[in-house]
GROMACS .gro file of N, CA and C in nm:
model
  249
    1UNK      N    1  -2.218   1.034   0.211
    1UNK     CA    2  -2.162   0.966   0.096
    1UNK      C    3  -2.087   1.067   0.011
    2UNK      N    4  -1.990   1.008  -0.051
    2UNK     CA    5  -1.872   1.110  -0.135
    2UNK      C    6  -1.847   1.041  -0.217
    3UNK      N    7  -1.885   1.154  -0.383
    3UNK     CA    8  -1.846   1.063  -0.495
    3UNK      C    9  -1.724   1.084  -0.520
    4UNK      N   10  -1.682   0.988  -0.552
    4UNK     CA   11  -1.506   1.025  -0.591
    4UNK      C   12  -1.536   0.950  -0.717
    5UNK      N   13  -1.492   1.068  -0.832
    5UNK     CA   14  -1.427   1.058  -0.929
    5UNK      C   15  -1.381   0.940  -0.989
    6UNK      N   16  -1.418   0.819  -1.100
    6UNK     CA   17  -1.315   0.693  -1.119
    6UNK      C   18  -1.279   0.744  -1.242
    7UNK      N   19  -1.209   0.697  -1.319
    7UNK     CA   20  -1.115   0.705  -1.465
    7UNK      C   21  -1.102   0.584  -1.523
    8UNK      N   22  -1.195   0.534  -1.565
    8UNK     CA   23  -1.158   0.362  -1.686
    8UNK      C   24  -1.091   0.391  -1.803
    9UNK      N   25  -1.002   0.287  -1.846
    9UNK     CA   26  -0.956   0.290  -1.956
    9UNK      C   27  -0.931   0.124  -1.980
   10UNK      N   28  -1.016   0.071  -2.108
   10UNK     CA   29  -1.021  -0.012  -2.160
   10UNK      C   30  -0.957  -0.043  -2.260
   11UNK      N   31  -0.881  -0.137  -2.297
   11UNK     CA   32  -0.785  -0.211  -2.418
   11UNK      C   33  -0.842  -0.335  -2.510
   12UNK      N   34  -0.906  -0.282  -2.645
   12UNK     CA   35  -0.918  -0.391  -2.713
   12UNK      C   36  -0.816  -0.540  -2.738
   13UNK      N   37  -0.806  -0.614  -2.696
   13UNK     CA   38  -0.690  -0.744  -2.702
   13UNK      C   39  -0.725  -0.827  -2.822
   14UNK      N   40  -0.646  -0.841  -2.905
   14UNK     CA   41  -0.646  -0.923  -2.999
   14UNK      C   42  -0.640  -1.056  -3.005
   15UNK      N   43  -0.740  -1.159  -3.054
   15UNK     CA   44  -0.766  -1.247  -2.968
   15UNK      C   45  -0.706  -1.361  -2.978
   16UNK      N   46  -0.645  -1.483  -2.940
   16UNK     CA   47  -0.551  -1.556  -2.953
   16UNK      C   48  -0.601  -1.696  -2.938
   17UNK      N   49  -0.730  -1.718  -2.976
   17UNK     CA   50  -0.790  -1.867  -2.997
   17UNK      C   51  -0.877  -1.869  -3.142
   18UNK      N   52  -0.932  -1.995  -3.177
   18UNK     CA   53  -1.028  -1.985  -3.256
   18UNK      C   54  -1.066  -2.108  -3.256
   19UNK      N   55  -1.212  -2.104  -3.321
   19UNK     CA   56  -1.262  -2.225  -3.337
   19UNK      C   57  -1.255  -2.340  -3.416
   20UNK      N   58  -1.194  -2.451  -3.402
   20UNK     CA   59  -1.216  -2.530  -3.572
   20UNK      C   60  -1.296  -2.634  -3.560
   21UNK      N   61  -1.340  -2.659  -3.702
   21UNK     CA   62  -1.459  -2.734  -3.686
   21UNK      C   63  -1.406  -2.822  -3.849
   22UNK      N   64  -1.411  -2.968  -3.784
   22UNK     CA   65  -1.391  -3.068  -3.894
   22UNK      C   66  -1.460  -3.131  -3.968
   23UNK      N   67  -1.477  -3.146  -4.081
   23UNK     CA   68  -1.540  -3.197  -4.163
   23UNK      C   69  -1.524  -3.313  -4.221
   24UNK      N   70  -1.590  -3.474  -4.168
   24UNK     CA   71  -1.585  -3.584  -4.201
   24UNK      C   72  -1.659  -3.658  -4.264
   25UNK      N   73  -1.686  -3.686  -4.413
   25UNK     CA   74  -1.778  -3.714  -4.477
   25UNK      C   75  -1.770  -3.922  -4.462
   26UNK      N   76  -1.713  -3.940  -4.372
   26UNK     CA   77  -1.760  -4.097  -4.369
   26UNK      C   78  -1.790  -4.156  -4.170
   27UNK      N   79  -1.823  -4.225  -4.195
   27UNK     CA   80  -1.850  -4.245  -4.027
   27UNK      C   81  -1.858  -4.376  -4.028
   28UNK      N   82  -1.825  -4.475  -3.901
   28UNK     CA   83  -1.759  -4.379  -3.768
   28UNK      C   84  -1.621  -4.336  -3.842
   29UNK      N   85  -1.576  -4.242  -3.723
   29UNK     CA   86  -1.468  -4.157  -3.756
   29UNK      C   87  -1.372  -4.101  -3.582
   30UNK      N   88  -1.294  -4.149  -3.546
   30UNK     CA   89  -1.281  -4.092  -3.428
   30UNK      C   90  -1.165  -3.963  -3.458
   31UNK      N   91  -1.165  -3.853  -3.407
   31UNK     CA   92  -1.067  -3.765  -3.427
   31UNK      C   93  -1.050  -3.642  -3.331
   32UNK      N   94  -0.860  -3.621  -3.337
   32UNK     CA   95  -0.804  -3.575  -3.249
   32UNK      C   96  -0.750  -3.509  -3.274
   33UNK      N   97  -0.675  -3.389  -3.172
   33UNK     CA   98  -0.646  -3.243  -3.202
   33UNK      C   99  -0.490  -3.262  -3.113
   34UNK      N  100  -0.428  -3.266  -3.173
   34UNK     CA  101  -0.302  -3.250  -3.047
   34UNK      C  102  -0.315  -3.372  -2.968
   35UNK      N  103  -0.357  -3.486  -2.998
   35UNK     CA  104  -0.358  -3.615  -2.885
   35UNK      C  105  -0.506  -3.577  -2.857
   36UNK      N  106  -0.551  -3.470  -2.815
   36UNK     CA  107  -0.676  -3.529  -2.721
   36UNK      C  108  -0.772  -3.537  -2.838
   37UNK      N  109  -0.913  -3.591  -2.778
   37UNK     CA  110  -0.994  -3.619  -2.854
   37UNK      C  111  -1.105  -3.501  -2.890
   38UNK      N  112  -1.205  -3.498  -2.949
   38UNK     CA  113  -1.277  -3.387  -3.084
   38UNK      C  114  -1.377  -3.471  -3.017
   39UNK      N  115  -1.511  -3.430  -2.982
   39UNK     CA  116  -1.634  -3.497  -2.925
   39UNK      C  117  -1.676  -3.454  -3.066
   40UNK      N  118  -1.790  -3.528  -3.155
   40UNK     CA  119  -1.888  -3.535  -3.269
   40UNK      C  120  -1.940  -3.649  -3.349
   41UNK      N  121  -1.973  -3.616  -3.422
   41UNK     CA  122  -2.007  -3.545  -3.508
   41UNK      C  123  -2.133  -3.435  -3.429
   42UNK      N  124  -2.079  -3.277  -3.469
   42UNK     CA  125  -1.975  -3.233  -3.533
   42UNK      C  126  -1.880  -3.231  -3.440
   43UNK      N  127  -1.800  -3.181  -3.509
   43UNK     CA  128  -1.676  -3.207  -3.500
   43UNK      C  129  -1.608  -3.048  -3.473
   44UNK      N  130  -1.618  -3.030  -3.363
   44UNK     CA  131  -1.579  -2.879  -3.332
   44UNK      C  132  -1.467  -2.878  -3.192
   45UNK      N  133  -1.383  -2.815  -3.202
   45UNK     CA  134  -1.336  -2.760  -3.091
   45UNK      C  135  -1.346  -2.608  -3.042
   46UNK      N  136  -1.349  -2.523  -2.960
   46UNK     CA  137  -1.312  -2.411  -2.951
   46UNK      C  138  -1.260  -2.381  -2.879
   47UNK      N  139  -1.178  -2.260  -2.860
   47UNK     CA  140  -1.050  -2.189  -2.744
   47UNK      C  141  -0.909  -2.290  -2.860
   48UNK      N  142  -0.925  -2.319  -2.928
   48UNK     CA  143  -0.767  -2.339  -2.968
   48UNK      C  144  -0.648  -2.244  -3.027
   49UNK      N  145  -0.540  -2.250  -2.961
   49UNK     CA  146  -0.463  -2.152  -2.940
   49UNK      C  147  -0.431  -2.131  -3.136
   50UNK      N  148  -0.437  -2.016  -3.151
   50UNK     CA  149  -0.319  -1.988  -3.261
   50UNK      C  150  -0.208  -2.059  -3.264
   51UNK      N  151  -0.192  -2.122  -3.399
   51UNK     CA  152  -0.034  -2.212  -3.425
   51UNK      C  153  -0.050  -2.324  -3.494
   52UNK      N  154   0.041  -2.419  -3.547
   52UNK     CA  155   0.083  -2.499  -3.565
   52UNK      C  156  -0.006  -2.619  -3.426
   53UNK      N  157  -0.038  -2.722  -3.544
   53UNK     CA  158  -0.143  -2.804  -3.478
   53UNK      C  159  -0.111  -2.977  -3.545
   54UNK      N  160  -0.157  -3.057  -3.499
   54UNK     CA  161  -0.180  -3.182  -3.570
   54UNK      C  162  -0.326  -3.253  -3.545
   55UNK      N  163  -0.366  -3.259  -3.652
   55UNK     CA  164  -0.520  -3.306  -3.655
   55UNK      C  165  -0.509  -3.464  -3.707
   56UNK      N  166  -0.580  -3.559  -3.623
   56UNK     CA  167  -0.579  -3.697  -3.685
   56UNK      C  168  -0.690  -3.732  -3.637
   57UNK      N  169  -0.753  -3.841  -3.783
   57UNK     CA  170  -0.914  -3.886  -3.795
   57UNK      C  171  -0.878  -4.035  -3.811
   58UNK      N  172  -0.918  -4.095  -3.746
   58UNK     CA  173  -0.948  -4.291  -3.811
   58UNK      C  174  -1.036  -4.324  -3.827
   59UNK      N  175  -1.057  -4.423  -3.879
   59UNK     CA  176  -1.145  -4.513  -3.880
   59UNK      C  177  -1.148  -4.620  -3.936
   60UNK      N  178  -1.225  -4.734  -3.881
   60UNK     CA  179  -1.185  -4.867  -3.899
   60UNK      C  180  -1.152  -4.910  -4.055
   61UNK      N  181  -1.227  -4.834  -4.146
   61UNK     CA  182  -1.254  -4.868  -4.292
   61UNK      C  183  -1.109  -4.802  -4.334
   62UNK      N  184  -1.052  -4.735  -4.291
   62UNK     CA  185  -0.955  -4.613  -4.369
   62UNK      C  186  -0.837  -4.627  -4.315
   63UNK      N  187  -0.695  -4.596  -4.401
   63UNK     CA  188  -0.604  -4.563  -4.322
   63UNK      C  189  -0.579  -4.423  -4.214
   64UNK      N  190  -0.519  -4.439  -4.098
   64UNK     CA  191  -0.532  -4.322  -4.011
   64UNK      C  192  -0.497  -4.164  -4.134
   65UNK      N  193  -0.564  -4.072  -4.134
   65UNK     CA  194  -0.511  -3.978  -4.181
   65UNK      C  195  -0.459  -3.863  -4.070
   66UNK      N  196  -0.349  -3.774  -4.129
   66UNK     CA  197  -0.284  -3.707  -4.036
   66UNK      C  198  -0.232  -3.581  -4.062
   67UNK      N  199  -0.319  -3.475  -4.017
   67UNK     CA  200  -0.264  -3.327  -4.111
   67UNK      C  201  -0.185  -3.238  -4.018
   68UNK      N  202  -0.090  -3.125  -4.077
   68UNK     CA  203  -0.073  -3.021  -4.017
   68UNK      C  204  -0.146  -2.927  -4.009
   69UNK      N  205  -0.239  -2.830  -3.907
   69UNK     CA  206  -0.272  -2.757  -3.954
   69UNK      C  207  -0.245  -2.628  -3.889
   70UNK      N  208  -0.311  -2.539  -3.968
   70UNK     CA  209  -0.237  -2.393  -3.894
   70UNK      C  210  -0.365  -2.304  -3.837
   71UNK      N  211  -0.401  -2.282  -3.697
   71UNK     CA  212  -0.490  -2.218  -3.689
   71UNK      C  213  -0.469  -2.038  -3.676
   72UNK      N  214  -0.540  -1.967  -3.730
   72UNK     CA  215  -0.537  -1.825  -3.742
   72UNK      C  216  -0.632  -1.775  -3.629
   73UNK      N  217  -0.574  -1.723  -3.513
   73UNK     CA  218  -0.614  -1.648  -3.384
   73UNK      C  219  -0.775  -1.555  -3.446
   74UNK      N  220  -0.890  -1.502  -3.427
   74UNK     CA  221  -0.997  -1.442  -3.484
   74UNK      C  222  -1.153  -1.554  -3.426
   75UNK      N  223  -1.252  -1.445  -3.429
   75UNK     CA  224  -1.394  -1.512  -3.412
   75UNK      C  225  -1.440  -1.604  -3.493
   76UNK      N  226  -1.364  -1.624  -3.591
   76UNK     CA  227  -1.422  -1.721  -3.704
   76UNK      C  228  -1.411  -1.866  -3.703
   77UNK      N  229  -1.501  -1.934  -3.714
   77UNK     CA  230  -1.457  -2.064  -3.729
   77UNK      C  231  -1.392  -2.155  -3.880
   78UNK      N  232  -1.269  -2.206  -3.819
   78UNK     CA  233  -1.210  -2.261  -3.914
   78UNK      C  234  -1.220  -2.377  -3.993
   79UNK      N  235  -1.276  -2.422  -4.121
   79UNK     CA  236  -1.268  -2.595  -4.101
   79UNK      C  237  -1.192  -2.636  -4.215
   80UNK      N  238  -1.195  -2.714  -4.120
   80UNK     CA  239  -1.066  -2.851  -4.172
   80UNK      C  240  -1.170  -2.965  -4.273
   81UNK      N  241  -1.183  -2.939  -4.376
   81UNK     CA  242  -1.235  -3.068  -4.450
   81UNK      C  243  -1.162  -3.192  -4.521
   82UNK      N  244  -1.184  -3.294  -4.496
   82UNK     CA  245  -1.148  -3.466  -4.526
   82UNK      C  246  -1.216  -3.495  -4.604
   83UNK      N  247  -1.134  -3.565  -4.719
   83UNK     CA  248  -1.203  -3.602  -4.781
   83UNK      C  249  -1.113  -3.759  -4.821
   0.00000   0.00000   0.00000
C-alpha cells in the first residue's frame, strides 16, 4: 500500500434559497407561492430561490389577497404575515 499525498480545498458558497413561512390568522385559508400550493397550516415552504415572488391566500370568507414578495437568499426563515 502507498500513501499518496491528497490536497482539499473547500469553498464556502453563499447560499441562494430560504425559507418562508406564512402567517394566516383566519382559516380555512388555501395558499400559494408562484402557482403552486403551501401545504399548512403552517404554512412554510423551504429551498425558495432568492427573488421576486408572488404569494396568494383565499378563502371562502375573504377576497383573494395577492402580494409581491421579495425573498433574501440566507438560513433564516422569512415570514410573510396577513392580516
Amino acid at each position: 500500500t502507498t500513501n499518496v499525498p491528497v490536497e482539499l480545498h473547500a469553498e464556502q458558497v453563499a447560499p441562494t434559497t430560504a425559507t418562508v413561512q406564512v402567517v394566516v390568522p383566519f382559516s380555512p385559508a388555501t395558499v400559494t407561492l408562484d402557482g403552486q400550493p403551501v401545504a399548512g397550516p403552517p404554512y412554510n415552504r423551504e429551498g425558495v430561490p432568492a427573488g421576486a415572488h408572488e404569494l396568494r391566500i383565499e378563502s371562502p370568507s375573504r377576497a383573494p389577497l395577492i402580494r409581491a414578495i421579495t425573498v433574501v437568499a440566507g438560513p433564516s426563515t422569512h415570514p410573510a404575515h396577513v392580516e
